[in-house]
């Protein structure tokens, strides 16, 4: 497993760890090559980061040294941004190893990896790739320099055909597969493999919270939309926010006067406690989520999920009863959820 670990632990790290454990349980040997993000400080550090992301100049030697020692049957890439770079796909394949990539975001085409700009869905660089567009729009962290670095890496990777050196690319939904094929990847090399979790027995009869959100606290996750909706709901509505991120302070200010509890980041083993003690999990994400791991985690506890019908998310549901498309329908679904009869709730929780 090859993975560039994020500064804020998220779903990708959970998936990497779970897959390692599952493979080892069936007798496979899994060796991890992990690097950790370090924020570039200053102009020259950012230039160095740009060179490495585009050409793997500084990560190549250590990576190949490890590869030649381990001699794996398969090299499974997860995140290679920003400290590894997509050129490692080429190096690995040319050394004779089988290569697999699990795509956890859309950075093969989009500078911020989200297909989201100024809070709205944007597919322009997928439909009509353009080196300058994300730079002018400052799509990555609202920074001209950082956007230039990432756009250069994406453009060079496409010109160099880095993704052609992958034997298999794994995505989690049919929706994500369609986007990747539209980008130009041969459909025969794309496999849809949804994430999975074990079903958990949930004996909690008393629910402490009405709603629960689990995840990163950043604009694309839509937590601000949840707080705005809560202002319209009955004041007694109790919500717990599990997670951390750059938007936390802003969200805590926005939640003043609401019955909302911010508990911060929790170990994955503890997250289930908050999900199982809530009546509903809320998944208000604004971007084309590649899957939605917390959705199936909640389902494994028998906790119904209220989610935005975007990207591949609807593929995870048998019914659209608790899905919403805009703010008004979000408020409507939340109100309907609060007023559910025990019989209707039981029907949702066993779906």
GROMACS .gro file of C-alpha atoms in nm:
model
  351
    1UNK     CA    1   0.000   0.000   0.000
    2UNK     CA    2   0.131   0.343  -0.101
    3UNK     CA    3  -0.038   0.642   0.060
    4UNK     CA    4   0.030   1.009   0.130
    5UNK     CA    5  -0.136   1.064   0.470
    6UNK     CA    6  -0.333   1.386   0.515
    7UNK     CA    7  -0.280   1.636   0.796
    8UNK     CA    8  -0.638   1.573   0.912
    9UNK     CA    9  -0.716   1.202   0.930
   10UNK     CA   10  -1.021   1.120   0.718
   11UNK     CA   11  -1.201   0.847   0.532
   12UNK     CA   12  -0.903   0.759   0.313
   13UNK     CA   13  -0.688   0.668   0.612
   14UNK     CA   14  -0.974   0.459   0.752
   15UNK     CA   15  -1.008   0.271   0.422
   16UNK     CA   16  -0.634   0.209   0.392
   17UNK     CA   17  -0.618   0.068   0.745
   18UNK     CA   18  -0.930  -0.148   0.703
   19UNK     CA   19  -0.815  -0.295   0.372
   20UNK     CA   20  -0.477  -0.379   0.523
   21UNK     CA   21  -0.648  -0.561   0.809
   22UNK     CA   22  -0.888  -0.750   0.580
   23UNK     CA   23  -0.607  -0.867   0.351
   24UNK     CA   24  -0.394  -0.980   0.645
   25UNK     CA   25  -0.688  -1.175   0.790
   26UNK     CA   26  -0.703  -1.381   0.471
   27UNK     CA   27  -0.329  -1.453   0.489
   28UNK     CA   28  -0.180  -1.184   0.263
   29UNK     CA   29   0.129  -0.990   0.363
   30UNK     CA   30   0.074  -0.614   0.341
   31UNK     CA   31   0.361  -0.367   0.361
   32UNK     CA   32   0.282   0.004   0.379
   33UNK     CA   33   0.485   0.286   0.228
   34UNK     CA   34   0.341   0.596   0.396
   35UNK     CA   35   0.451   0.958   0.377
   36UNK     CA   36   0.296   1.245   0.571
   37UNK     CA   37   0.198   1.588   0.450
   38UNK     CA   38   0.419   1.877   0.543
   39UNK     CA   39   0.286   2.221   0.455
   40UNK     CA   40   0.524   2.400   0.213
   41UNK     CA   41   0.650   2.716   0.383
   42UNK     CA   42   0.752   3.001   0.157
   43UNK     CA   43   0.795   3.039  -0.217
   44UNK     CA   44   1.090   2.801  -0.267
   45UNK     CA   45   0.931   2.520  -0.064
   46UNK     CA   46   0.623   2.546  -0.284
   47UNK     CA   47   0.836   2.533  -0.598
   48UNK     CA   48   1.008   2.220  -0.463
   49UNK     CA   49   0.667   2.070  -0.388
   50UNK     CA   50   0.555   2.150  -0.743
   51UNK     CA   51   0.860   1.982  -0.898
   52UNK     CA   52   0.813   1.670  -0.687
   53UNK     CA   53   0.437   1.641  -0.755
   54UNK     CA   54   0.497   1.674  -1.129
   55UNK     CA   55   0.813   1.463  -1.160
   56UNK     CA   56   0.848   1.266  -0.832
   57UNK     CA   57   1.206   1.400  -0.826
   58UNK     CA   58   1.255   1.386  -0.449
   59UNK     CA   59   1.038   1.083  -0.368
   60UNK     CA   60   1.160   0.851  -0.646
   61UNK     CA   61   1.483   0.715  -0.494
   62UNK     CA   62   1.349   0.626  -0.149
   63UNK     CA   63   1.034   0.477  -0.299
   64UNK     CA   64   1.223   0.260  -0.551
   65UNK     CA   65   1.472   0.150  -0.286
   66UNK     CA   66   1.183   0.021  -0.076
   67UNK     CA   67   1.017  -0.137  -0.379
   68UNK     CA   68   1.329  -0.333  -0.473
   69UNK     CA   69   1.364  -0.460  -0.115
   70UNK     CA   70   0.999  -0.563  -0.071
   71UNK     CA   71   0.940  -0.699  -0.425
   72UNK     CA   72   0.558  -0.699  -0.394
   73UNK     CA   73   0.317  -0.887  -0.619
   74UNK     CA   74   0.092  -0.581  -0.639
   75UNK     CA   75   0.151  -0.214  -0.559
   76UNK     CA   76  -0.175  -0.055  -0.446
   77UNK     CA   77  -0.169   0.325  -0.458
   78UNK     CA   78  -0.416   0.541  -0.269
   79UNK     CA   79  -0.332   0.911  -0.237
   80UNK     CA   80  -0.011   1.031  -0.407
   81UNK     CA   81  -0.072   1.406  -0.360
   82UNK     CA   82   0.141   1.604  -0.298
   83UNK     CA   83   0.457   1.429  -0.175
   84UNK     CA   84   0.470   1.128  -0.407
   85UNK     CA   85   0.338   1.223  -0.749
   86UNK     CA   86   0.169   1.034  -1.031
   87UNK     CA   87   0.499   0.955  -1.206
   88UNK     CA   88   0.546   0.676  -0.951
   89UNK     CA   89   0.281   0.484  -1.148
   90UNK     CA   90   0.520   0.481  -1.444
   91UNK     CA   91   0.830   0.390  -1.239
   92UNK     CA   92   0.646   0.104  -1.070
   93UNK     CA   93   0.508  -0.046  -1.390
   94UNK     CA   94   0.839  -0.017  -1.578
   95UNK     CA   95   1.006  -0.212  -1.295
   96UNK     CA   96   0.766  -0.498  -1.368
   97UNK     CA   97   0.514  -0.470  -1.085
   98UNK     CA   98   0.134  -0.486  -1.109
   99UNK     CA   99  -0.022  -0.150  -1.031
  100UNK     CA  100  -0.359  -0.061  -0.879
  101UNK     CA  101  -0.497   0.279  -0.778
  102UNK     CA  102  -0.799   0.348  -0.560
  103UNK     CA  103  -0.937   0.691  -0.650
  104UNK     CA  104  -1.061   0.871  -0.340
  105UNK     CA  105  -1.110   1.209  -0.512
  106UNK     CA  106  -1.108   1.371  -0.856
  107UNK     CA  107  -0.761   1.526  -0.862
  108UNK     CA  108  -0.680   1.345  -1.186
  109UNK     CA  109  -0.875   1.631  -1.349
  110UNK     CA  110  -0.972   1.889  -1.085
  111UNK     CA  111  -0.715   2.102  -0.897
  112UNK     CA  112  -0.901   2.084  -0.566
  113UNK     CA  113  -1.008   1.725  -0.626
  114UNK     CA  114  -1.373   1.803  -0.561
  115UNK     CA  115  -1.529   1.933  -0.883
  116UNK     CA  116  -1.647   2.220  -0.665
  117UNK     CA  117  -1.586   2.593  -0.705
  118UNK     CA  118  -1.727   2.870  -0.486
  119UNK     CA  119  -1.962   2.622  -0.324
  120UNK     CA  120  -2.112   2.492  -0.649
  121UNK     CA  121  -2.042   2.190  -0.867
  122UNK     CA  122  -1.793   2.264  -1.146
  123UNK     CA  123  -1.696   2.012  -1.417
  124UNK     CA  124  -1.526   2.252  -1.656
  125UNK     CA  125  -1.180   2.098  -1.629
  126UNK     CA  126  -1.324   1.751  -1.687
  127UNK     CA  127  -1.527   1.849  -1.994
  128UNK     CA  128  -1.272   2.096  -2.133
  129UNK     CA  129  -0.924   2.063  -1.971
  130UNK     CA  130  -0.742   2.395  -1.948
  131UNK     CA  131  -0.413   2.462  -1.766
  132UNK     CA  132  -0.492   2.828  -1.696
  133UNK     CA  133  -0.856   2.804  -1.580
  134UNK     CA  134  -0.791   2.673  -1.225
  135UNK     CA  135  -0.504   2.922  -1.187
  136UNK     CA  136  -0.717   3.223  -1.281
  137UNK     CA  137  -0.999   3.093  -1.058
  138UNK     CA  138  -0.752   3.007  -0.776
  139UNK     CA  139  -0.923   2.673  -0.736
  140UNK     CA  140  -0.672   2.525  -0.491
  141UNK     CA  141  -0.686   2.692  -0.150
  142UNK     CA  142  -0.776   3.024  -0.317
  143UNK     CA  143  -0.405   3.066  -0.398
  144UNK     CA  144  -0.257   3.167  -0.734
  145UNK     CA  145   0.076   2.993  -0.667
  146UNK     CA  146  -0.071   2.676  -0.515
  147UNK     CA  147  -0.325   2.648  -0.798
  148UNK     CA  148  -0.042   2.683  -1.051
  149UNK     CA  149   0.150   2.400  -0.881
  150UNK     CA  150  -0.145   2.161  -0.881
  151UNK     CA  151  -0.266   2.252  -1.230
  152UNK     CA  152   0.086   2.193  -1.364
  153UNK     CA  153   0.096   1.849  -1.201
  154UNK     CA  154  -0.242   1.751  -1.347
  155UNK     CA  155  -0.153   1.878  -1.694
  156UNK     CA  156   0.187   1.706  -1.702
  157UNK     CA  157   0.039   1.377  -1.575
  158UNK     CA  158  -0.216   1.380  -1.858
  159UNK     CA  159   0.043   1.470  -2.125
  160UNK     CA  160   0.272   1.196  -1.992
  161UNK     CA  161  -0.015   0.942  -1.975
  162UNK     CA  162   0.072   0.850  -1.615
  163UNK     CA  163  -0.264   0.681  -1.558
  164UNK     CA  164  -0.199   0.446  -1.852
  165UNK     CA  165   0.064   0.273  -1.636
  166UNK     CA  166  -0.205   0.146  -1.398
  167UNK     CA  167  -0.338  -0.207  -1.453
  168UNK     CA  168  -0.656  -0.130  -1.261
  169UNK     CA  169  -0.823   0.182  -1.121
  170UNK     CA  170  -1.073   0.121  -0.843
  171UNK     CA  171  -1.367   0.355  -0.786
  172UNK     CA  172  -1.651   0.309  -0.540
  173UNK     CA  173  -1.958   0.401  -0.750
  174UNK     CA  174  -2.081   0.373  -1.107
  175UNK     CA  175  -2.105   0.753  -1.110
  176UNK     CA  176  -1.732   0.787  -1.040
  177UNK     CA  177  -1.660   0.529  -1.311
  178UNK     CA  178  -1.855   0.730  -1.568
  179UNK     CA  179  -1.654   1.043  -1.485
  180UNK     CA  180  -1.325   0.856  -1.518
  181UNK     CA  181  -1.422   0.706  -1.854
  182UNK     CA  182  -1.528   1.053  -1.968
  183UNK     CA  183  -1.178   1.171  -1.873
  184UNK     CA  184  -1.037   0.916  -2.117
  185UNK     CA  185  -0.954   0.604  -1.915
  186UNK     CA  186  -1.034   0.271  -2.082
  187UNK     CA  187  -1.351   0.136  -1.920
  188UNK     CA  188  -1.201  -0.214  -1.910
  189UNK     CA  189  -0.938  -0.096  -1.658
  190UNK     CA  190  -1.191   0.061  -1.420
  191UNK     CA  191  -1.341  -0.153  -1.144
  192UNK     CA  192  -1.629  -0.051  -0.917
  193UNK     CA  193  -1.563  -0.181  -0.565
  194UNK     CA  194  -1.781  -0.020  -0.296
  195UNK     CA  195  -1.643   0.010   0.055
  196UNK     CA  196  -1.780  -0.228   0.314
  197UNK     CA  197  -1.829  -0.244   0.689
  198UNK     CA  198  -1.942  -0.517   0.925
  199UNK     CA  199  -2.298  -0.502   1.052
  200UNK     CA  200  -2.303  -0.403   1.420
  201UNK     CA  201  -2.563  -0.492   1.679
  202UNK     CA  202  -2.710  -0.170   1.820
  203UNK     CA  203  -2.899  -0.225   2.144
  204UNK     CA  204  -2.937   0.144   2.230
  205UNK     CA  205  -3.306   0.219   2.275
  206UNK     CA  206  -3.261   0.574   2.408
  207UNK     CA  207  -3.119   0.816   2.155
  208UNK     CA  208  -2.921   1.108   2.300
  209UNK     CA  209  -2.916   1.310   1.976
  210UNK     CA  210  -3.165   1.371   1.698
  211UNK     CA  211  -2.898   1.422   1.434
  212UNK     CA  212  -2.531   1.334   1.398
  213UNK     CA  213  -2.272   1.452   1.149
  214UNK     CA  214  -1.938   1.271   1.113
  215UNK     CA  215  -1.656   1.398   0.897
  216UNK     CA  216  -1.419   1.677   0.807
  217UNK     CA  217  -1.528   2.030   0.888
  218UNK     CA  218  -1.473   2.207   0.558
  219UNK     CA  219  -1.693   2.396   0.314
  220UNK     CA  220  -1.749   2.112   0.068
  221UNK     CA  221  -1.895   1.892   0.342
  222UNK     CA  222  -2.205   2.111   0.375
  223UNK     CA  223  -2.210   2.135   0.756
  224UNK     CA  224  -2.295   2.505   0.723
  225UNK     CA  225  -2.613   2.404   0.538
  226UNK     CA  226  -2.703   2.176   0.828
  227UNK     CA  227  -2.661   2.457   1.081
  228UNK     CA  228  -2.875   2.692   0.870
  229UNK     CA  229  -3.146   2.425   0.851
  230UNK     CA  230  -3.134   2.371   1.229
  231UNK     CA  231  -3.221   2.738   1.280
  232UNK     CA  232  -3.558   2.666   1.121
  233UNK     CA  233  -3.626   2.346   1.316
  234UNK     CA  234  -3.763   2.327   1.673
  235UNK     CA  235  -3.509   2.465   1.927
  236UNK     CA  236  -3.511   2.133   2.114
  237UNK     CA  237  -3.351   1.955   1.818
  238UNK     CA  238  -3.020   1.816   1.944
  239UNK     CA  239  -2.727   1.760   1.710
  240UNK     CA  240  -2.373   1.629   1.757
  241UNK     CA  241  -2.087   1.720   1.520
  242UNK     CA  242  -1.803   1.466   1.518
  243UNK     CA  243  -1.491   1.580   1.336
  244UNK     CA  244  -1.243   1.861   1.292
  245UNK     CA  245  -1.106   2.082   1.018
  246UNK     CA  246  -1.026   2.433   0.906
  247UNK     CA  247  -1.390   2.544   0.923
  248UNK     CA  248  -1.451   2.442   1.284
  249UNK     CA  249  -1.421   2.788   1.444
  250UNK     CA  250  -1.648   2.941   1.180
  251UNK     CA  251  -1.907   2.666   1.231
  252UNK     CA  252  -1.897   2.697   1.610
  253UNK     CA  253  -1.975   3.068   1.576
  254UNK     CA  254  -2.260   2.990   1.334
  255UNK     CA  255  -2.400   2.733   1.580
  256UNK     CA  256  -2.430   2.978   1.871
  257UNK     CA  257  -2.781   2.958   2.015
  258UNK     CA  258  -2.842   2.614   1.864
  259UNK     CA  259  -2.853   2.286   2.052
  260UNK     CA  260  -2.535   2.164   1.881
  261UNK     CA  261  -2.243   1.984   2.044
  262UNK     CA  262  -1.900   1.985   1.878
  263UNK     CA  263  -1.695   1.691   2.009
  264UNK     CA  264  -1.395   1.718   1.775
  265UNK     CA  265  -1.207   1.440   1.600
  266UNK     CA  266  -1.250   1.091   1.746
  267UNK     CA  267  -1.074   0.763   1.686
  268UNK     CA  268  -1.269   0.553   1.434
  269UNK     CA  269  -1.340   0.300   1.709
  270UNK     CA  270  -1.524   0.570   1.908
  271UNK     CA  271  -1.722   0.725   1.624
  272UNK     CA  272  -1.978   0.445   1.634
  273UNK     CA  273  -2.081   0.551   1.985
  274UNK     CA  274  -2.204   0.884   1.853
  275UNK     CA  275  -2.372   0.735   1.547
  276UNK     CA  276  -2.556   0.469   1.744
  277UNK     CA  277  -2.677   0.722   2.003
  278UNK     CA  278  -2.835   0.940   1.731
  279UNK     CA  279  -3.169   0.899   1.558
  280UNK     CA  280  -3.032   1.000   1.216
  281UNK     CA  281  -2.697   1.052   1.050
  282UNK     CA  282  -2.677   1.362   0.830
  283UNK     CA  283  -2.469   1.356   0.511
  284UNK     CA  284  -2.504   1.706   0.358
  285UNK     CA  285  -2.196   1.701   0.135
  286UNK     CA  286  -2.192   1.950  -0.155
  287UNK     CA  287  -1.934   1.774  -0.373
  288UNK     CA  288  -1.941   1.456  -0.579
  289UNK     CA  289  -1.841   1.229  -0.290
  290UNK     CA  290  -1.657   0.926  -0.427
  291UNK     CA  291  -1.858   0.711  -0.187
  292UNK     CA  292  -1.964   0.814   0.164
  293UNK     CA  293  -1.816   0.573   0.416
  294UNK     CA  294  -2.009   0.718   0.710
  295UNK     CA  295  -2.334   0.639   0.527
  296UNK     CA  296  -2.277   0.265   0.534
  297UNK     CA  297  -2.129   0.287   0.884
  298UNK     CA  298  -2.457   0.437   1.005
  299UNK     CA  299  -2.656   0.176   0.814
  300UNK     CA  300  -2.451  -0.095   0.985
  301UNK     CA  301  -2.579   0.039   1.318
  302UNK     CA  302  -2.936   0.052   1.190
  303UNK     CA  303  -2.931   0.433   1.196
  304UNK     CA  304  -3.118   0.596   0.904
  305UNK     CA  305  -2.925   0.842   0.688
  306UNK     CA  306  -3.044   1.177   0.553
  307UNK     CA  307  -2.823   1.266   0.256
  308UNK     CA  308  -2.787   1.504  -0.034
  309UNK     CA  309  -2.868   1.328  -0.362
  310UNK     CA  310  -2.543   1.412  -0.537
  311UNK     CA  311  -2.282   1.217  -0.731
  312UNK     CA  312  -2.280   0.848  -0.645
  313UNK     CA  313  -2.458   0.889  -0.310
  314UNK     CA  314  -2.805   0.778  -0.435
  315UNK     CA  315  -2.650   0.444  -0.538
  316UNK     CA  316  -2.618   0.358  -0.168
  317UNK     CA  317  -2.993   0.385  -0.102
  318UNK     CA  318  -3.286   0.159  -0.186
  319UNK     CA  319  -3.529   0.448  -0.140
  320UNK     CA  320  -3.512   0.824  -0.201
  321UNK     CA  321  -3.735   0.901   0.099
  322UNK     CA  322  -3.454   1.057   0.305
  323UNK     CA  323  -3.261   1.214   0.017
  324UNK     CA  324  -3.268   1.587  -0.063
  325UNK     CA  325  -3.147   1.805  -0.349
  326UNK     CA  326  -3.163   2.165  -0.225
  327UNK     CA  327  -3.199   2.361   0.099
  328UNK     CA  328  -3.579   2.365   0.103
  329UNK     CA  329  -3.605   1.991   0.052
  330UNK     CA  330  -3.334   1.946   0.318
  331UNK     CA  331  -3.545   2.129   0.576
  332UNK     CA  332  -3.852   1.934   0.464
  333UNK     CA  333  -3.677   1.597   0.510
  334UNK     CA  334  -3.537   1.698   0.851
  335UNK     CA  335  -3.884   1.804   0.970
  336UNK     CA  336  -4.035   1.483   0.840
  337UNK     CA  337  -3.766   1.281   1.017
  338UNK     CA  338  -3.833   1.454   1.349
  339UNK     CA  339  -4.203   1.375   1.317
  340UNK     CA  340  -4.167   1.009   1.220
  341UNK     CA  341  -4.379   0.755   1.401
  342UNK     CA  342  -4.192   0.468   1.571
  343UNK     CA  343  -4.322   0.233   1.302
  344UNK     CA  344  -4.198   0.455   1.018
  345UNK     CA  345  -3.861   0.500   1.191
  346UNK     CA  346  -3.819   0.126   1.237
  347UNK     CA  347  -3.890   0.081   0.866
  348UNK     CA  348  -3.612   0.327   0.777
  349UNK     CA  349  -3.361   0.183   1.021
  350UNK     CA  350  -3.393  -0.169   0.881
  351UNK     CA  351  -3.379  -0.065   0.515
   0.00000   0.00000   0.00000
